[in-house]
Amino acid sequence: NIWWANNLVDRETYLAQERVVHSQPTSDAKRAAALRFAIEGVRNHPERFPEKVSSSFWHFLRPEGLQNLLRIERSLEPWRHAGSVILDDVPLLLALPLFAAFLAGGRPSPARALIALWTAYYVFMIVVVFHNEIRYRSALMPFVFAGSAGAISTFASGERRTRLAI
């Protein structure tokens, strides 16, 4: 996965790398070759890395139901499109701003620090180091929903902070 996500080369070069990786005699040798190609990809094409990170970040946050309905125009049954938009996209789009408010406001606490650190670590690993698929968002969403509830609680209590409260 790390090689696939960070090869940063054209398709022909990637296929040549793939032949080299698969020709290795052991799993350890295959892993070593793949890691070498990943490191070389980032080292040899650093100008491509920011685009990879940006693309991965926005892919990670995009509303997938709307993506499938409006952009890809996947032909699913209407109830599947509706279910995806209502049960996946709407909670995501409502929770993300609240989660950002939770991270930025309120009283510092160990729970807030833990959620902020986990979020930073997870997003870094998925977006920067590896690649992402929408299903990888499922490990983050419980923290996003908990943080969103924390933001609602903070707003309801009338407490306001303007500095980052981690």
PDB file of C-alpha atoms in Angstrom:
ATOM      1  CA  ASN A   1       0.000   0.000   0.000  1.00  0.00           C
ATOM      2  CA  ILE A   2       2.738   2.475   0.823  1.00  0.00           C
ATOM      3  CA  TRP A   3       4.358   1.839  -2.552  1.00  0.00           C
ATOM      4  CA  TRP A   4       1.075   2.102  -4.461  1.00  0.00           C
ATOM      5  CA  ALA A   5       0.260   5.365  -2.675  1.00  0.00           C
ATOM      6  CA  ASN A   6       3.689   6.934  -3.118  1.00  0.00           C
ATOM      7  CA  ASN A   7       5.145   5.650  -6.368  1.00  0.00           C
ATOM      8  CA  LEU A   8       4.384   9.012  -8.065  1.00  0.00           C
ATOM      9  CA  VAL A   9       5.449   7.664 -11.465  1.00  0.00           C
ATOM     10  CA  ASP A  10       3.699   7.117 -14.767  1.00  0.00           C
ATOM     11  CA  ARG A  11       1.828   3.900 -15.474  1.00  0.00           C
ATOM     12  CA  GLU A  12       4.572   2.323 -17.588  1.00  0.00           C
ATOM     13  CA  THR A  13       7.178   2.875 -14.866  1.00  0.00           C
ATOM     14  CA  TYR A  14       4.791   1.573 -12.231  1.00  0.00           C
ATOM     15  CA  LEU A  15       4.197  -1.616 -14.232  1.00  0.00           C
ATOM     16  CA  ALA A  16       7.954  -2.099 -14.560  1.00  0.00           C
ATOM     17  CA  GLN A  17       8.299  -1.637 -10.793  1.00  0.00           C
ATOM     18  CA  GLU A  18       5.499  -4.113 -10.263  1.00  0.00           C
ATOM     19  CA  ARG A  19       7.342  -6.730 -12.303  1.00  0.00           C
ATOM     20  CA  VAL A  20      10.460  -6.178 -10.188  1.00  0.00           C
ATOM     21  CA  VAL A  21       8.513  -6.429  -6.918  1.00  0.00           C
ATOM     22  CA  HIS A  22       6.684  -9.591  -7.964  1.00  0.00           C
ATOM     23  CA  SER A  23       9.871 -11.215  -9.232  1.00  0.00           C
ATOM     24  CA  GLN A  24      11.462 -11.129  -5.775  1.00  0.00           C
ATOM     25  CA  PRO A  25      11.909 -14.596  -4.235  1.00  0.00           C
ATOM     26  CA  THR A  26      10.553 -13.875  -0.735  1.00  0.00           C
ATOM     27  CA  SER A  27       7.890 -11.734   0.899  1.00  0.00           C
ATOM     28  CA  ASP A  28      10.567  -9.774   2.747  1.00  0.00           C
ATOM     29  CA  ALA A  29      12.373  -9.044  -0.521  1.00  0.00           C
ATOM     30  CA  LYS A  30       9.084  -7.965  -2.129  1.00  0.00           C
ATOM     31  CA  ARG A  31       8.351  -5.616   0.778  1.00  0.00           C
ATOM     32  CA  ALA A  32      11.864  -4.162   0.609  1.00  0.00           C
ATOM     33  CA  ALA A  33      11.607  -3.539  -3.143  1.00  0.00           C
ATOM     34  CA  ALA A  34       8.169  -1.946  -2.788  1.00  0.00           C
ATOM     35  CA  LEU A  35       9.369   0.305   0.042  1.00  0.00           C
ATOM     36  CA  ARG A  36      12.422   1.307  -1.996  1.00  0.00           C
ATOM     37  CA  PHE A  37      10.183   2.277  -4.933  1.00  0.00           C
ATOM     38  CA  ALA A  38       7.902   4.299  -2.628  1.00  0.00           C
ATOM     39  CA  ILE A  39      10.820   6.222  -1.151  1.00  0.00           C
ATOM     40  CA  GLU A  40      12.306   6.772  -4.613  1.00  0.00           C
ATOM     41  CA  GLY A  41       8.954   8.020  -5.873  1.00  0.00           C
ATOM     42  CA  VAL A  42       8.765  10.724  -3.223  1.00  0.00           C
ATOM     43  CA  ARG A  43      12.484  11.518  -3.482  1.00  0.00           C
ATOM     44  CA  ASN A  44      12.546  11.679  -7.283  1.00  0.00           C
ATOM     45  CA  HIS A  45       9.233  13.517  -7.732  1.00  0.00           C
ATOM     46  CA  PRO A  46       8.739  15.798  -4.701  1.00  0.00           C
ATOM     47  CA  GLU A  47       6.717  18.197  -6.847  1.00  0.00           C
ATOM     48  CA  ARG A  48       4.012  15.520  -7.228  1.00  0.00           C
ATOM     49  CA  PHE A  49       3.693  14.850  -3.507  1.00  0.00           C
ATOM     50  CA  PRO A  50       1.626  17.960  -2.555  1.00  0.00           C
ATOM     51  CA  GLU A  51      -0.919  17.090  -5.271  1.00  0.00           C
ATOM     52  CA  LYS A  52      -1.141  13.529  -3.934  1.00  0.00           C
ATOM     53  CA  VAL A  53      -1.758  14.843  -0.395  1.00  0.00           C
ATOM     54  CA  SER A  54      -4.298  17.442  -1.526  1.00  0.00           C
ATOM     55  CA  SER A  55      -6.160  14.947  -3.670  1.00  0.00           C
ATOM     56  CA  SER A  56      -6.224  12.384  -0.856  1.00  0.00           C
ATOM     57  CA  PHE A  57      -7.413  14.955   1.690  1.00  0.00           C
ATOM     58  CA  TRP A  58     -10.353  16.137  -0.386  1.00  0.00           C
ATOM     59  CA  HIS A  59     -11.197  12.575  -1.389  1.00  0.00           C
ATOM     60  CA  PHE A  60     -11.287  11.663   2.304  1.00  0.00           C
ATOM     61  CA  LEU A  61     -13.732  14.475   3.130  1.00  0.00           C
ATOM     62  CA  ARG A  62     -15.972  14.457   0.094  1.00  0.00           C
ATOM     63  CA  PRO A  63     -19.656  13.544   0.397  1.00  0.00           C
ATOM     64  CA  GLU A  64     -19.575  10.179  -1.345  1.00  0.00           C
ATOM     65  CA  GLY A  65     -23.307   9.872  -1.973  1.00  0.00           C
ATOM     66  CA  LEU A  66     -23.416  13.188  -3.808  1.00  0.00           C
ATOM     67  CA  GLN A  67     -20.217  12.260  -5.641  1.00  0.00           C
ATOM     68  CA  ASN A  68     -21.816   9.067  -6.921  1.00  0.00           C
ATOM     69  CA  LEU A  69     -25.101  10.757  -7.771  1.00  0.00           C
ATOM     70  CA  LEU A  70     -23.940  13.980  -9.422  1.00  0.00           C
ATOM     71  CA  ARG A  71     -20.386  13.518 -10.599  1.00  0.00           C
ATOM     72  CA  ILE A  72     -19.889   9.850 -11.356  1.00  0.00           C
ATOM     73  CA  GLU A  73     -23.559   9.406 -12.156  1.00  0.00           C
ATOM     74  CA  ARG A  74     -23.519   5.842 -10.921  1.00  0.00           C
ATOM     75  CA  SER A  75     -26.684   4.080 -11.823  1.00  0.00           C
ATOM     76  CA  LEU A  76     -27.911   2.827  -8.493  1.00  0.00           C
ATOM     77  CA  GLU A  77     -31.466   2.384  -7.448  1.00  0.00           C
ATOM     78  CA  PRO A  78     -32.912   5.732  -6.301  1.00  0.00           C
ATOM     79  CA  TRP A  79     -33.344   4.457  -2.745  1.00  0.00           C
ATOM     80  CA  ARG A  80     -29.609   3.671  -2.568  1.00  0.00           C
ATOM     81  CA  HIS A  81     -28.687   7.177  -3.685  1.00  0.00           C
ATOM     82  CA  ALA A  82     -31.122   8.650  -1.182  1.00  0.00           C
ATOM     83  CA  GLY A  83     -29.850   6.393   1.597  1.00  0.00           C
ATOM     84  CA  SER A  84     -26.243   7.274   0.888  1.00  0.00           C
ATOM     85  CA  VAL A  85     -26.933  11.000   0.858  1.00  0.00           C
ATOM     86  CA  ILE A  86     -29.179  10.956   3.945  1.00  0.00           C
ATOM     87  CA  LEU A  87     -27.281   8.437   6.061  1.00  0.00           C
ATOM     88  CA  ASP A  88     -23.701   9.224   5.036  1.00  0.00           C
ATOM     89  CA  ASP A  89     -23.372  12.689   3.524  1.00  0.00           C
ATOM     90  CA  VAL A  90     -25.764  14.672   5.719  1.00  0.00           C
ATOM     91  CA  PRO A  91     -24.250  13.468   9.032  1.00  0.00           C
ATOM     92  CA  LEU A  92     -20.750  14.108   7.664  1.00  0.00           C
ATOM     93  CA  LEU A  93     -21.577  17.611   6.438  1.00  0.00           C
ATOM     94  CA  LEU A  94     -23.300  18.495   9.717  1.00  0.00           C
ATOM     95  CA  ALA A  95     -20.619  16.976  11.942  1.00  0.00           C
ATOM     96  CA  LEU A  96     -17.449  18.355  10.340  1.00  0.00           C
ATOM     97  CA  PRO A  97     -18.018  22.055  11.168  1.00  0.00           C
ATOM     98  CA  LEU A  98     -19.087  21.124  14.695  1.00  0.00           C
ATOM     99  CA  PHE A  99     -16.010  18.944  15.068  1.00  0.00           C
ATOM    100  CA  ALA A 100     -13.774  21.824  13.951  1.00  0.00           C
ATOM    101  CA  ALA A 101     -15.499  24.036  16.522  1.00  0.00           C
ATOM    102  CA  PHE A 102     -14.931  21.378  19.192  1.00  0.00           C
ATOM    103  CA  LEU A 103     -11.216  21.274  18.414  1.00  0.00           C
ATOM    104  CA  ALA A 104     -10.896  25.051  18.352  1.00  0.00           C
ATOM    105  CA  GLY A 105     -13.087  26.036  21.285  1.00  0.00           C
ATOM    106  CA  GLY A 106     -14.010  25.138  24.798  1.00  0.00           C
ATOM    107  CA  ARG A 107     -11.986  24.300  27.830  1.00  0.00           C
ATOM    108  CA  PRO A 108      -8.781  22.247  27.339  1.00  0.00           C
ATOM    109  CA  SER A 109      -9.142  18.688  28.581  1.00  0.00           C
ATOM    110  CA  PRO A 110      -7.441  15.311  28.249  1.00  0.00           C
ATOM    111  CA  ALA A 111     -10.373  14.051  26.184  1.00  0.00           C
ATOM    112  CA  ARG A 112     -10.127  16.959  23.749  1.00  0.00           C
ATOM    113  CA  ALA A 113      -6.354  16.466  23.479  1.00  0.00           C
ATOM    114  CA  LEU A 114      -6.763  12.734  22.852  1.00  0.00           C
ATOM    115  CA  ILE A 115      -9.361  13.293  20.142  1.00  0.00           C
ATOM    116  CA  ALA A 116      -7.237  16.004  18.504  1.00  0.00           C
ATOM    117  CA  LEU A 117      -4.100  13.835  18.581  1.00  0.00           C
ATOM    118  CA  TRP A 118      -5.927  10.774  17.243  1.00  0.00           C
ATOM    119  CA  THR A 119      -7.476  12.839  14.460  1.00  0.00           C
ATOM    120  CA  ALA A 120      -4.145  14.367  13.479  1.00  0.00           C
ATOM    121  CA  TYR A 121      -2.392  10.994  13.540  1.00  0.00           C
ATOM    122  CA  TYR A 122      -5.098   9.172  11.630  1.00  0.00           C
ATOM    123  CA  VAL A 123      -5.563  11.822   8.955  1.00  0.00           C
ATOM    124  CA  PHE A 124      -1.782  12.075   8.533  1.00  0.00           C
ATOM    125  CA  MET A 125      -1.389   8.323   8.082  1.00  0.00           C
ATOM    126  CA  ILE A 126      -4.331   7.969   5.691  1.00  0.00           C
ATOM    127  CA  VAL A 127      -3.856  11.138   3.660  1.00  0.00           C
ATOM    128  CA  VAL A 128      -0.086  11.702   3.668  1.00  0.00           C
ATOM    129  CA  VAL A 129       1.613   8.342   4.184  1.00  0.00           C
ATOM    130  CA  PHE A 130      -0.821   5.948   2.565  1.00  0.00           C
ATOM    131  CA  HIS A 131      -3.848   6.432   0.331  1.00  0.00           C
ATOM    132  CA  ASN A 132      -7.458   6.529   1.324  1.00  0.00           C
ATOM    133  CA  GLU A 133     -10.731   5.089   0.412  1.00  0.00           C
ATOM    134  CA  ILE A 134     -14.001   6.329   1.798  1.00  0.00           C
ATOM    135  CA  ARG A 135     -14.314   3.220   3.970  1.00  0.00           C
ATOM    136  CA  TYR A 136     -11.255   4.369   5.940  1.00  0.00           C
ATOM    137  CA  ARG A 137     -13.313   7.304   7.168  1.00  0.00           C
ATOM    138  CA  SER A 138     -15.253   4.893   9.409  1.00  0.00           C
ATOM    139  CA  ALA A 139     -12.425   4.773  11.991  1.00  0.00           C
ATOM    140  CA  LEU A 140     -12.494   8.551  12.334  1.00  0.00           C
ATOM    141  CA  MET A 141     -16.225   9.230  12.378  1.00  0.00           C
ATOM    142  CA  PRO A 142     -16.902   8.090  15.974  1.00  0.00           C
ATOM    143  CA  PHE A 143     -14.386  10.722  17.120  1.00  0.00           C
ATOM    144  CA  VAL A 144     -15.938  13.313  14.818  1.00  0.00           C
ATOM    145  CA  PHE A 145     -19.400  12.592  16.218  1.00  0.00           C
ATOM    146  CA  ALA A 146     -18.125  12.683  19.820  1.00  0.00           C
ATOM    147  CA  GLY A 147     -16.384  15.978  19.143  1.00  0.00           C
ATOM    148  CA  SER A 148     -19.507  17.343  17.468  1.00  0.00           C
ATOM    149  CA  ALA A 149     -21.511  16.466  20.575  1.00  0.00           C
ATOM    150  CA  GLY A 150     -18.849  18.243  22.630  1.00  0.00           C
ATOM    151  CA  ALA A 151     -19.219  21.350  20.479  1.00  0.00           C
ATOM    152  CA  ILE A 152     -22.986  21.317  20.872  1.00  0.00           C
ATOM    153  CA  SER A 153     -22.523  20.952  24.633  1.00  0.00           C
ATOM    154  CA  THR A 154     -20.087  23.871  24.686  1.00  0.00           C
ATOM    155  CA  PHE A 155     -22.437  26.060  22.653  1.00  0.00           C
ATOM    156  CA  ALA A 156     -25.368  25.103  24.870  1.00  0.00           C
ATOM    157  CA  SER A 157     -23.435  26.014  28.026  1.00  0.00           C
ATOM    158  CA  GLY A 158     -22.651  29.444  26.638  1.00  0.00           C
ATOM    159  CA  GLU A 159     -18.910  28.899  27.046  1.00  0.00           C
ATOM    160  CA  ARG A 160     -16.855  30.644  24.373  1.00  0.00           C
ATOM    161  CA  ARG A 161     -13.132  30.480  23.702  1.00  0.00           C
ATOM    162  CA  THR A 162     -11.287  32.059  20.808  1.00  0.00           C
ATOM    163  CA  ARG A 163      -7.947  30.238  21.044  1.00  0.00           C
ATOM    164  CA  LEU A 164      -7.156  26.669  20.106  1.00  0.00           C
ATOM    165  CA  ALA A 165      -8.116  24.695  23.198  1.00  0.00           C
ATOM    166  CA  ILE A 166      -6.224  21.433  23.160  1.00  0.00           C
TER     167      ILE A 166
END
